[in-house]
């Protein structure tokens, strides 16, 4: 399940024109190659940057963009105008560009060489000038694009490129994502519904249903030896008094069968619901948790949008240390001035966000009418995090991201038989919850310590999804106006 990020690269497109003569163009090429080398050697980028020879004609620009469009390993293009590149030359190419687009506004030299600067130097080092011409055509063509400004060797600039690369990888992953639904959504629930056709047109997701009976059939084919092998994997990752209990073996059987069905469909996310477990003795708990830990997306109660978002966030943050999980806002601790949310789910929280080694425990489940399932129990780690919810507004989707500060749970909660996470919402409990409810954010989220609001906003911009951030500096009054204006704007756009 790993390696998705490294499969991709980004093309560095440098524009110029023939006016400057061969010597200047030779220098532009040499500088661009040095910058690509420097960026790749920084060690801070998740994907490689690929140098492309300087572009000086409309045909060359259109040609390279056509190649980028057709290369499945190219996840986006980064443009920079070392000299002046008249932007009408870019119209044909940019009008067919179907990859994420970043305009890096930088310059080759950090400082102006006081004693040496002359008109030749100025003509070569004029991105302050050329990038404005390039920016205009992006604005004039209404192209969604990421703009990064600063000196290319600076860590802050490289970090922004790295983050945007991950957003772009998330976009590529999204466009190929298949979600398997075992059964339908939980009856009567609104927020887990949505337009699957619109989701496929806009986001690329193929969301289809498989009968739970097929899964039960697949489970009956799982060999005891395969269960033994998975149990020994559990032993490496988790602790338990004994792994040889029937409920743990049953979860292993479920996990193997679910994974086989997902892999045979090429699917990277799935849903199920406690209301539809025909032929199954336990709701998958440990099974779903371990699959999330391996990188699969999951959504409870048929929540295919959150399942897809969990998979996408896991793919875009691959290799990062924090972890990401399916999550649900459950209950609050309302101490004045220190209000905290307690997040959990019936069972399914991903072990990637555990502070310590998760324990396998078996407890009865008061819902669904099946046998007590094995599940992983742990505390989530402390740290900066976001909770993200994609909702269907009718005609468009809206991604709502709430910034949070996860804390070590302030209570032991010895009788709570599920994994739990505690966090403080920003800017405050009251403001954050009011804004979340106003915007229509769900009770289900993807909770990530690796993705931040900027990474998710860039992904939303690439996908053409409305984005709402709730965090530092957010006020209810300004958000109310923002949502009102956005509603008008999105209606005009559609
Ligand atoms: Mn739920």
CSV table of C-alpha atoms and ligand atoms in Angstrom, one decimal:
chain,number,residue,atom,x,y,z
A,1,UNK,CA,0.0,0.0,0.0
A,2,UNK,CA,3.0,2.4,0.0
A,3,UNK,CA,4.8,4.2,-2.7
A,4,UNK,CA,2.0,6.2,-4.2
A,5,UNK,CA,3.6,9.6,-3.6
A,6,UNK,CA,6.9,8.5,-5.0
A,7,UNK,CA,5.3,7.4,-8.2
A,8,UNK,CA,4.7,11.0,-9.2
A,9,UNK,CA,6.8,13.8,-10.5
A,10,UNK,CA,6.4,17.5,-11.3
A,11,UNK,CA,7.5,19.3,-14.4
A,12,UNK,CA,9.4,22.6,-14.1
A,13,UNK,CA,8.4,24.8,-17.1
A,14,UNK,CA,10.5,27.9,-17.6
A,15,UNK,CA,9.3,30.5,-20.2
A,16,UNK,CA,11.3,32.9,-22.2
A,17,UNK,CA,11.4,34.1,-25.8
A,18,UNK,CA,13.9,34.4,-28.7
A,19,UNK,CA,14.4,38.1,-28.3
A,20,UNK,CA,17.3,37.7,-25.9
A,21,UNK,CA,19.6,35.6,-28.1
A,22,UNK,CA,21.2,32.2,-27.7
A,23,UNK,CA,23.6,33.1,-24.9
A,24,UNK,CA,20.9,34.4,-22.6
A,25,UNK,CA,18.7,31.3,-23.3
A,26,UNK,CA,21.7,29.1,-22.5
A,27,UNK,CA,22.0,30.8,-19.1
A,28,UNK,CA,18.2,30.5,-18.5
A,29,UNK,CA,18.5,26.7,-19.1
A,30,UNK,CA,21.6,26.4,-16.9
A,31,UNK,CA,19.9,28.3,-14.1
A,32,UNK,CA,16.7,26.4,-14.3
A,33,UNK,CA,18.6,23.1,-14.3
A,34,UNK,CA,20.5,24.3,-11.2
A,35,UNK,CA,17.3,25.2,-9.5
A,36,UNK,CA,15.7,21.8,-10.3
A,37,UNK,CA,18.8,20.1,-8.9
A,38,UNK,CA,18.7,22.2,-5.8
A,39,UNK,CA,15.1,21.5,-5.1
A,40,UNK,CA,15.6,17.8,-5.6
A,41,UNK,CA,18.6,17.8,-3.4
A,42,UNK,CA,16.8,19.7,-0.6
A,43,UNK,CA,15.5,16.4,0.6
A,44,UNK,CA,12.3,18.2,1.6
A,45,UNK,CA,10.1,17.4,-1.4
A,46,UNK,CA,8.0,14.2,-1.5
A,47,UNK,CA,8.3,13.9,-5.3
A,48,UNK,CA,10.9,14.7,-7.9
A,49,UNK,CA,11.0,17.9,-10.0
A,50,UNK,CA,11.8,17.3,-13.7
A,51,UNK,CA,13.7,19.8,-15.7
A,52,UNK,CA,12.3,20.8,-19.1
A,53,UNK,CA,14.3,22.9,-21.6
A,54,UNK,CA,13.4,26.6,-21.7
A,55,UNK,CA,10.2,27.3,-23.7
A,56,UNK,CA,10.3,30.1,-26.2
A,57,UNK,CA,7.5,29.5,-28.7
A,58,UNK,CA,3.7,28.8,-28.5
A,59,UNK,CA,4.2,25.5,-30.2
A,60,UNK,CA,6.9,24.4,-27.7
A,61,UNK,CA,4.6,25.4,-24.8
A,62,UNK,CA,1.6,23.6,-26.2
A,63,UNK,CA,3.7,20.6,-27.0
A,64,UNK,CA,5.2,20.2,-23.5
A,65,UNK,CA,1.8,20.7,-21.8
A,66,UNK,CA,0.3,18.0,-24.1
A,67,UNK,CA,3.1,15.7,-23.0
A,68,UNK,CA,2.4,16.5,-19.3
A,69,UNK,CA,-1.3,15.8,-19.8
A,70,UNK,CA,-0.5,12.4,-21.3
A,71,UNK,CA,2.1,11.3,-18.8
A,72,UNK,CA,0.4,9.5,-15.9
A,73,UNK,CA,3.5,10.0,-13.7
A,74,UNK,CA,3.3,13.8,-14.0
A,75,UNK,CA,1.1,15.0,-11.2
A,76,UNK,CA,1.5,18.7,-12.0
A,77,UNK,CA,3.5,21.5,-13.6
A,78,UNK,CA,5.4,24.3,-11.9
A,79,UNK,CA,5.9,27.4,-14.0
A,80,UNK,CA,8.5,30.2,-13.6
A,81,UNK,CA,9.5,33.1,-15.9
A,82,UNK,CA,13.2,33.8,-15.5
A,83,UNK,CA,12.9,36.3,-18.3
A,84,UNK,CA,9.9,37.9,-20.0
A,85,UNK,CA,7.7,35.3,-21.7
A,86,UNK,CA,4.9,37.0,-23.6
A,87,UNK,CA,1.8,35.3,-22.2
A,88,UNK,CA,-0.3,35.1,-25.4
A,89,UNK,CA,2.2,32.4,-26.2
A,90,UNK,CA,0.8,30.4,-23.2
A,91,UNK,CA,-2.9,30.6,-24.1
A,92,UNK,CA,-3.1,27.5,-26.3
A,93,UNK,CA,-1.1,25.4,-23.8
A,94,UNK,CA,-2.8,26.6,-20.7
A,95,UNK,CA,-6.2,26.1,-22.2
A,96,UNK,CA,-5.6,22.4,-22.5
A,97,UNK,CA,-3.6,21.9,-19.3
A,98,UNK,CA,-5.4,19.2,-17.2
A,99,UNK,CA,-2.8,18.8,-14.5
A,100,UNK,CA,-2.5,20.8,-11.3
A,101,UNK,CA,-0.7,24.1,-11.9
A,102,UNK,CA,1.7,26.0,-9.6
A,103,UNK,CA,3.2,29.4,-10.4
A,104,UNK,CA,6.4,29.7,-8.5
A,105,UNK,CA,7.4,33.4,-8.3
A,106,UNK,CA,11.0,33.4,-7.4
A,107,UNK,CA,14.3,34.5,-8.9
A,108,UNK,CA,17.6,32.8,-9.5
A,109,UNK,CA,19.7,35.1,-7.5
A,110,UNK,CA,18.8,36.1,-3.9
A,111,UNK,CA,20.5,39.5,-3.9
A,112,UNK,CA,21.2,42.3,-6.4
A,113,UNK,CA,24.9,42.3,-7.2
A,114,UNK,CA,25.6,45.9,-6.4
A,115,UNK,CA,28.9,46.3,-8.3
A,116,UNK,CA,28.1,44.1,-11.3
A,117,UNK,CA,24.5,44.9,-12.1
A,118,UNK,CA,24.0,46.2,-15.6
A,119,UNK,CA,21.3,46.0,-18.2
A,120,UNK,CA,22.4,42.5,-19.3
A,121,UNK,CA,22.0,41.2,-15.7
A,122,UNK,CA,18.6,43.0,-15.4
A,123,UNK,CA,17.4,41.4,-18.7
A,124,UNK,CA,18.3,38.0,-17.6
A,125,UNK,CA,17.0,38.3,-14.0
A,126,UNK,CA,13.6,39.8,-14.5
A,127,UNK,CA,11.1,37.4,-13.0
A,128,UNK,CA,9.7,40.3,-11.0
A,129,UNK,CA,8.6,41.5,-14.4
A,130,UNK,CA,8.0,38.2,-16.4
A,131,UNK,CA,6.1,36.5,-13.6
A,132,UNK,CA,3.6,39.4,-13.6
A,133,UNK,CA,2.9,38.9,-17.3
A,134,UNK,CA,2.5,35.2,-16.5
A,135,UNK,CA,0.2,35.9,-13.6
A,136,UNK,CA,-2.0,38.0,-15.7
A,137,UNK,CA,-2.8,35.2,-18.2
A,138,UNK,CA,-3.6,32.8,-15.3
A,139,UNK,CA,-6.0,35.4,-13.9
A,140,UNK,CA,-7.5,36.3,-17.3
A,141,UNK,CA,-8.1,32.6,-18.1
A,142,UNK,CA,-9.6,32.1,-14.6
A,143,UNK,CA,-7.2,29.2,-14.1
A,144,UNK,CA,-7.1,27.6,-10.6
A,145,UNK,CA,-3.5,27.7,-9.6
A,146,UNK,CA,-1.2,27.7,-6.6
A,147,UNK,CA,1.0,30.8,-6.2
A,148,UNK,CA,4.2,30.4,-4.2
A,149,UNK,CA,6.4,33.5,-3.6
A,150,UNK,CA,9.9,33.6,-2.2
A,151,UNK,CA,13.5,32.6,-2.8
A,152,UNK,CA,13.7,29.1,-4.1
A,153,UNK,CA,16.4,28.0,-1.7
A,154,UNK,CA,14.5,29.1,1.4
A,155,UNK,CA,13.0,26.3,3.5
A,156,UNK,CA,9.6,28.1,3.8
A,157,UNK,CA,9.3,28.1,0.0
A,158,UNK,CA,10.4,24.5,-0.4
A,159,UNK,CA,7.9,23.5,2.3
A,160,UNK,CA,5.1,25.2,0.4
A,161,UNK,CA,6.1,23.4,-2.8
A,162,UNK,CA,6.2,20.1,-0.8
A,163,UNK,CA,2.7,20.6,0.6
A,164,UNK,CA,1.3,21.6,-2.8
A,165,UNK,CA,2.8,18.5,-4.3
A,166,UNK,CA,1.0,16.4,-1.8
A,167,UNK,CA,-2.3,18.1,-2.6
A,168,UNK,CA,-1.7,17.4,-6.3
A,169,UNK,CA,-0.9,13.7,-5.6
A,170,UNK,CA,-4.2,13.6,-3.6
A,171,UNK,CA,-5.9,14.9,-6.8
A,172,UNK,CA,-4.3,12.2,-9.0
A,173,UNK,CA,-5.3,9.6,-6.4
A,174,UNK,CA,-8.8,11.0,-6.1
A,175,UNK,CA,-9.3,10.7,-9.9
A,176,UNK,CA,-8.5,7.0,-9.8
A,177,UNK,CA,-10.3,6.1,-6.5
A,178,UNK,CA,-12.7,3.3,-6.2
A,179,UNK,CA,-14.9,3.0,-3.1
A,180,UNK,CA,-16.7,-0.3,-2.3
A,181,UNK,CA,-19.9,0.0,-0.3
A,182,UNK,CA,-20.9,-3.1,1.6
A,183,UNK,CA,-24.6,-2.3,1.9
A,184,UNK,CA,-26.3,1.1,1.8
A,185,UNK,CA,-26.2,4.1,4.0
A,186,UNK,CA,-27.7,4.0,7.5
A,187,UNK,CA,-31.4,4.5,7.2
A,188,UNK,CA,-32.7,8.0,7.4
A,189,UNK,CA,-29.3,9.7,7.8
A,190,UNK,CA,-28.9,12.8,5.7
A,191,UNK,CA,-25.3,13.8,5.8
A,192,UNK,CA,-23.9,10.5,4.6
A,193,UNK,CA,-26.0,10.7,1.4
A,194,UNK,CA,-25.0,12.5,-1.7
A,195,UNK,CA,-24.8,12.5,-5.5
A,196,UNK,CA,-22.5,9.8,-6.5
A,197,UNK,CA,-22.6,10.7,-10.2
A,198,UNK,CA,-21.6,14.3,-9.4
A,199,UNK,CA,-18.8,13.0,-7.1
A,200,UNK,CA,-17.5,10.9,-10.0
A,201,UNK,CA,-17.7,13.8,-12.5
A,202,UNK,CA,-16.0,16.3,-10.1
A,203,UNK,CA,-13.8,14.1,-8.0
A,204,UNK,CA,-13.3,10.9,-10.1
A,205,UNK,CA,-14.6,8.6,-7.4
A,206,UNK,CA,-16.2,5.3,-8.6
A,207,UNK,CA,-18.6,4.5,-5.8
A,208,UNK,CA,-20.4,1.2,-6.1
A,209,UNK,CA,-22.2,-1.3,-3.9
A,210,UNK,CA,-21.5,-4.9,-3.2
A,211,UNK,CA,-23.9,-7.1,-1.3
A,212,UNK,CA,-22.9,-8.0,2.3
A,213,UNK,CA,-23.8,-11.6,1.4
A,214,UNK,CA,-20.9,-11.7,-1.1
A,215,UNK,CA,-18.6,-10.6,1.7
A,216,UNK,CA,-19.9,-13.3,3.9
A,217,UNK,CA,-19.3,-15.8,1.1
A,218,UNK,CA,-15.7,-14.6,0.7
A,219,UNK,CA,-15.2,-14.9,4.5
A,220,UNK,CA,-16.2,-18.6,4.3
A,221,UNK,CA,-13.4,-19.2,1.8
A,222,UNK,CA,-10.7,-17.8,4.1
A,223,UNK,CA,-8.2,-20.6,5.1
A,224,UNK,CA,-7.2,-21.0,8.8
A,225,UNK,CA,-3.6,-20.7,7.8
A,226,UNK,CA,-4.2,-17.2,6.3
A,227,UNK,CA,-5.9,-16.2,9.6
A,228,UNK,CA,-2.8,-17.5,11.5
A,229,UNK,CA,-0.6,-15.4,9.4
A,230,UNK,CA,-2.6,-12.2,9.9
A,231,UNK,CA,-2.9,-12.9,13.7
A,232,UNK,CA,0.9,-13.0,13.8
A,233,UNK,CA,0.9,-9.6,12.1
A,234,UNK,CA,-1.5,-8.3,14.8
A,235,UNK,CA,1.0,-9.6,17.4
A,236,UNK,CA,3.7,-7.4,15.8
A,237,UNK,CA,1.5,-4.3,15.9
A,238,UNK,CA,-0.8,-4.6,18.9
A,239,UNK,CA,-0.9,-6.1,22.3
A,240,UNK,CA,-3.4,-8.6,23.8
A,241,UNK,CA,-3.5,-11.1,26.6
A,242,UNK,CA,-3.9,-13.7,23.9
A,243,UNK,CA,-4.5,-13.5,20.2
A,244,UNK,CA,-6.0,-16.9,20.1
A,245,UNK,CA,-9.5,-15.9,21.0
A,246,UNK,CA,-12.4,-16.6,18.6
A,247,UNK,CA,-13.5,-13.0,18.2
A,248,UNK,CA,-10.0,-11.9,17.2
A,249,UNK,CA,-9.8,-14.8,14.7
A,250,UNK,CA,-13.2,-13.8,13.4
A,251,UNK,CA,-12.0,-10.2,12.8
A,252,UNK,CA,-9.0,-11.5,11.0
A,253,UNK,CA,-11.3,-13.6,8.7
A,254,UNK,CA,-13.3,-10.5,8.0
A,255,UNK,CA,-10.2,-8.4,7.3
A,256,UNK,CA,-8.8,-10.9,4.8
A,257,UNK,CA,-12.2,-11.2,3.0
A,258,UNK,CA,-12.7,-7.4,2.9
A,259,UNK,CA,-9.2,-6.9,1.6
A,260,UNK,CA,-9.5,-9.5,-1.1
A,261,UNK,CA,-12.7,-7.9,-2.4
A,262,UNK,CA,-11.2,-4.4,-2.3
A,263,UNK,CA,-8.0,-5.6,-4.0
A,264,UNK,CA,-9.8,-7.5,-6.7
A,265,UNK,CA,-11.7,-4.4,-7.6
A,266,UNK,CA,-8.7,-2.1,-7.2
A,267,UNK,CA,-10.6,-0.2,-4.5
A,268,UNK,CA,-8.8,1.8,-1.8
A,269,UNK,CA,-11.8,2.7,0.4
A,270,UNK,CA,-14.9,1.0,1.8
A,271,UNK,CA,-17.9,1.5,3.9
A,272,UNK,CA,-20.2,-0.8,5.9
A,273,UNK,CA,-23.1,-0.4,8.3
A,274,UNK,CA,-24.2,-2.1,11.5
A,275,UNK,CA,-27.7,-2.2,9.9
A,276,UNK,CA,-26.6,-4.6,7.2
A,277,UNK,CA,-24.4,-7.5,8.5
A,278,UNK,CA,-26.3,-10.3,6.8
A,279,UNK,CA,-24.3,-13.5,7.3
A,280,UNK,CA,-21.7,-11.9,9.6
A,281,UNK,CA,-21.4,-12.6,13.3
A,282,UNK,CA,-19.5,-9.3,14.2
A,283,UNK,CA,-19.4,-5.8,13.0
A,284,UNK,CA,-15.8,-5.4,11.6
A,285,UNK,CA,-13.9,-3.5,14.3
A,286,UNK,CA,-10.3,-4.6,14.5
A,287,UNK,CA,-10.6,-5.6,10.8
A,288,UNK,CA,-11.6,-2.1,9.7
A,289,UNK,CA,-9.0,-0.5,12.0
A,290,UNK,CA,-6.2,-2.6,10.7
A,291,UNK,CA,-7.2,-2.0,7.1
A,292,UNK,CA,-7.1,1.8,7.8
A,293,UNK,CA,-3.7,1.3,9.4
A,294,UNK,CA,-2.6,-0.2,6.1
A,295,UNK,CA,-3.8,2.8,4.1
A,296,UNK,CA,-7.4,2.0,3.1
A,297,UNK,CA,-10.1,4.6,3.6
A,298,UNK,CA,-13.1,3.7,5.8
A,299,UNK,CA,-16.4,5.3,6.5
A,300,UNK,CA,-19.0,4.0,9.0
A,301,UNK,CA,-22.8,3.8,8.4
A,302,UNK,CA,-22.3,3.8,4.7
A,303,UNK,CA,-20.4,7.1,4.7
A,304,UNK,CA,-18.7,6.8,1.3
A,305,UNK,CA,-17.7,10.5,1.2
A,306,UNK,CA,-15.7,10.2,4.4
A,307,UNK,CA,-14.3,6.8,3.4
A,308,UNK,CA,-13.0,8.4,0.2
A,309,UNK,CA,-11.6,11.4,2.0
A,310,UNK,CA,-9.8,9.2,4.6
A,311,UNK,CA,-8.1,7.3,1.7
A,312,UNK,CA,-7.2,10.5,-0.1
A,313,UNK,CA,-5.7,12.2,3.0
A,314,UNK,CA,-3.8,9.0,3.7
A,315,UNK,CA,-2.4,8.9,0.1
A,316,UNK,CA,-1.4,12.5,0.1
A,317,UNK,CA,0.3,12.4,3.5
A,318,UNK,CA,2.1,9.1,2.9
A,319,UNK,CA,5.4,8.9,4.7
A,320,UNK,CA,4.5,11.6,7.2
A,321,UNK,CA,4.7,10.7,10.9
A,322,UNK,CA,1.3,11.9,12.3
A,323,UNK,CA,-1.4,9.6,11.1
A,324,UNK,CA,-5.0,10.1,9.8
A,325,UNK,CA,-8.2,8.4,10.8
A,326,UNK,CA,-12.0,8.1,10.3
A,327,UNK,CA,-13.4,10.1,13.2
A,328,UNK,CA,-16.7,11.1,14.8
A,329,UNK,CA,-17.4,14.0,17.1
A,330,UNK,CA,-19.0,12.1,20.1
A,331,UNK,CA,-19.3,14.1,23.3
A,332,UNK,CA,-17.9,17.2,25.0
A,333,UNK,CA,-16.2,18.2,28.2
A,334,UNK,CA,-17.6,21.7,28.9
A,335,UNK,CA,-15.3,23.1,31.5
A,336,UNK,CA,-15.5,26.8,31.0
A,337,UNK,CA,-12.5,28.1,29.1
A,338,UNK,CA,-11.1,24.5,28.5
A,339,UNK,CA,-13.9,22.9,26.4
A,340,UNK,CA,-12.7,19.7,24.8
A,341,UNK,CA,-14.2,17.3,22.2
A,342,UNK,CA,-14.1,13.6,22.7
A,343,UNK,CA,-13.8,11.9,19.3
A,344,UNK,CA,-14.2,8.1,18.8
A,345,UNK,CA,-16.5,5.8,16.9
A,346,UNK,CA,-18.4,2.6,17.7
A,347,UNK,CA,-15.2,0.8,16.9
A,348,UNK,CA,-13.4,2.1,13.9
A,349,UNK,CA,-10.6,4.5,14.7
A,350,UNK,CA,-7.3,4.1,12.9
A,351,UNK,CA,-4.3,2.9,14.9
A,352,UNK,CA,-2.0,5.3,12.9
A,353,UNK,CA,-3.0,8.1,15.3
A,354,UNK,CA,-2.4,6.1,18.5
A,355,UNK,CA,-0.1,7.6,21.2
A,356,UNK,CA,0.9,4.1,22.4
A,357,UNK,CA,0.7,0.5,21.3
A,358,UNK,CA,-3.0,-0.3,20.8
A,359,UNK,CA,-4.6,-3.1,22.8
A,360,UNK,CA,-7.0,-5.6,21.3
A,361,UNK,CA,-10.1,-5.9,23.5
A,362,UNK,CA,-13.4,-7.8,23.1
A,363,UNK,CA,-16.5,-6.1,24.4
A,364,UNK,CA,-20.3,-6.3,23.6
A,365,UNK,CA,-21.7,-3.8,21.2
A,366,UNK,CA,-25.0,-2.3,22.2
A,367,UNK,CA,-26.1,-1.7,18.6
A,368,UNK,CA,-26.5,-4.0,15.6
A,369,UNK,CA,-27.5,-7.2,17.5
A,370,UNK,CA,-24.3,-9.2,16.8
A,371,UNK,CA,-21.6,-10.9,18.8
A,372,UNK,CA,-19.1,-8.9,20.9
A,373,UNK,CA,-16.5,-7.7,18.4
A,374,UNK,CA,-12.7,-7.4,18.9
A,375,UNK,CA,-11.5,-3.9,18.5
A,376,UNK,CA,-8.3,-1.8,19.1
A,377,UNK,CA,-8.4,0.5,22.1
A,378,UNK,CA,-6.0,3.4,22.5
A,379,UNK,CA,-5.6,7.1,23.2
A,380,UNK,CA,-4.9,9.4,20.2
A,381,UNK,CA,-1.7,11.4,20.3
A,382,UNK,CA,-1.4,15.1,21.2
A,383,UNK,CA,-0.5,17.6,18.5
A,384,UNK,CA,-1.8,19.9,15.8
A,385,UNK,CA,-4.6,18.3,13.8
A,386,UNK,CA,-7.5,19.0,11.4
A,387,UNK,CA,-10.9,17.5,11.2
A,388,UNK,CA,-12.2,17.6,7.6
A,389,UNK,CA,-15.7,16.9,6.3
A,390,UNK,CA,-16.9,16.8,2.7
A,391,UNK,CA,-20.6,17.5,2.4
A,392,UNK,CA,-23.0,17.5,-0.5
A,393,UNK,CA,-24.7,20.9,-0.8
A,394,UNK,CA,-26.9,19.9,-3.8
A,395,UNK,CA,-25.1,20.7,-7.0
A,396,UNK,CA,-21.7,21.0,-5.4
A,397,UNK,CA,-19.6,19.6,-2.6
A,398,UNK,CA,-18.1,21.6,0.2
A,399,UNK,CA,-15.0,20.7,2.1
A,400,UNK,CA,-15.0,22.0,5.7
A,401,UNK,CA,-11.8,21.9,7.7
A,402,UNK,CA,-11.6,22.6,11.4
A,403,UNK,CA,-8.2,23.3,12.9
A,404,UNK,CA,-7.7,21.7,16.3
A,405,UNK,CA,-5.1,21.0,19.0
A,406,UNK,CA,-5.3,17.4,20.1
A,407,UNK,CA,-4.4,16.8,23.7
A,408,UNK,CA,-3.7,13.8,25.8
A,409,UNK,CA,-7.2,12.7,27.1
A,410,UNK,CA,-7.7,14.4,30.5
A,411,UNK,CA,-9.7,11.4,31.8
A,412,UNK,CA,-8.8,7.7,31.9
A,413,UNK,CA,-12.3,6.6,31.0
A,414,UNK,CA,-11.7,2.9,32.0
A,415,UNK,CA,-15.2,1.8,31.0
A,416,UNK,CA,-15.0,3.3,27.5
A,417,UNK,CA,-14.3,0.3,25.3
A,418,UNK,CA,-13.1,2.2,22.2
A,419,UNK,CA,-10.2,4.2,20.9
A,420,UNK,CA,-10.5,7.9,21.9
A,421,UNK,CA,-9.1,11.2,20.9
A,422,UNK,CA,-9.5,14.6,22.7
A,423,UNK,CA,-9.0,17.9,21.1
A,424,UNK,CA,-9.5,21.7,21.5
A,425,UNK,CA,-11.1,23.4,18.5
A,426,UNK,CA,-9.8,26.7,17.2
A,427,UNK,CA,-10.3,29.5,17.5
A,428,UNK,CA,-12.5,28.4,20.5
A,429,UNK,CA,-15.1,25.7,21.2
A,430,UNK,CA,-18.0,28.1,20.8
A,431,UNK,CA,-16.9,29.8,17.6
A,432,UNK,CA,-15.7,26.6,16.0
A,433,UNK,CA,-18.8,24.6,16.8
A,434,UNK,CA,-21.1,27.5,15.7
A,435,UNK,CA,-19.2,27.8,12.4
A,436,UNK,CA,-19.1,24.1,11.8
A,437,UNK,CA,-22.9,23.8,12.3
A,438,UNK,CA,-23.6,26.9,10.2
A,439,UNK,CA,-21.5,25.4,7.3
A,440,UNK,CA,-23.2,22.0,7.6
A,441,UNK,CA,-20.1,20.0,8.6
A,442,UNK,CA,-20.9,16.3,9.4
A,443,UNK,CA,-20.4,14.3,12.6
A,444,UNK,CA,-18.0,12.1,10.6
A,445,UNK,CA,-14.6,13.5,9.6
A,446,UNK,CA,-11.2,12.5,8.5
A,447,UNK,CA,-9.0,13.5,11.4
A,448,UNK,CA,-5.4,14.1,10.4
A,449,UNK,CA,-2.2,15.1,12.2
A,450,UNK,CA,-0.3,15.3,8.8
A,451,UNK,CA,-2.6,17.3,6.5
A,452,UNK,CA,-3.2,20.9,7.4
A,453,UNK,CA,-5.8,23.4,6.1
A,454,UNK,CA,-3.5,24.7,3.4
A,455,UNK,CA,-2.9,21.2,1.9
A,456,UNK,CA,-6.6,20.5,1.9
A,457,UNK,CA,-7.5,23.9,0.5
A,458,UNK,CA,-5.0,23.3,-2.4
A,459,UNK,CA,-6.6,19.9,-3.0
A,460,UNK,CA,-10.1,21.5,-3.0
A,461,UNK,CA,-8.9,24.2,-5.4
A,462,UNK,CA,-7.5,21.6,-7.8
A,463,UNK,CA,-10.7,19.6,-7.7
A,464,UNK,CA,-13.0,22.6,-8.0
A,465,UNK,CA,-14.6,22.0,-4.6
A,466,UNK,CA,-15.8,24.8,-2.3
A,467,UNK,CA,-13.5,25.2,0.7
A,468,UNK,CA,-14.3,26.4,4.2
A,469,UNK,CA,-11.7,26.8,6.9
A,470,UNK,CA,-12.5,27.2,10.5
A,471,UNK,CA,-9.6,28.0,12.7
A,472,UNK,CA,-7.3,30.7,13.9
A,473,UNK,CA,-8.9,34.1,13.1
A,474,UNK,CA,-12.2,32.7,12.1
A,475,UNK,CA,-15.3,34.6,13.3
A,476,UNK,CA,-18.9,33.5,13.0
A,477,UNK,CA,-19.9,36.8,11.6
A,478,UNK,CA,-17.4,36.8,8.8
A,479,UNK,CA,-18.0,33.1,8.0
A,480,UNK,CA,-21.7,33.8,7.7
A,481,UNK,CA,-21.1,36.4,5.1
A,482,UNK,CA,-18.5,34.2,3.3
A,483,UNK,CA,-21.0,31.3,3.1
A,484,UNK,CA,-23.7,33.6,1.8
A,485,UNK,CA,-21.5,35.0,-0.9
A,486,UNK,CA,-20.1,31.6,-1.8
A,487,UNK,CA,-23.7,30.3,-2.3
A,488,UNK,CA,-24.3,33.0,-4.8
A,489,UNK,CA,-21.0,32.5,-6.5
A,490,UNK,CA,-21.3,28.7,-6.8
A,491,UNK,CA,-24.8,29.1,-8.2
A,492,UNK,CA,-23.5,31.4,-10.9
A,493,UNK,CA,-20.6,29.1,-11.6
A,494,UNK,CA,-22.8,26.0,-12.0
B,1,LIG,MN1,-20.8,7.1,12.9
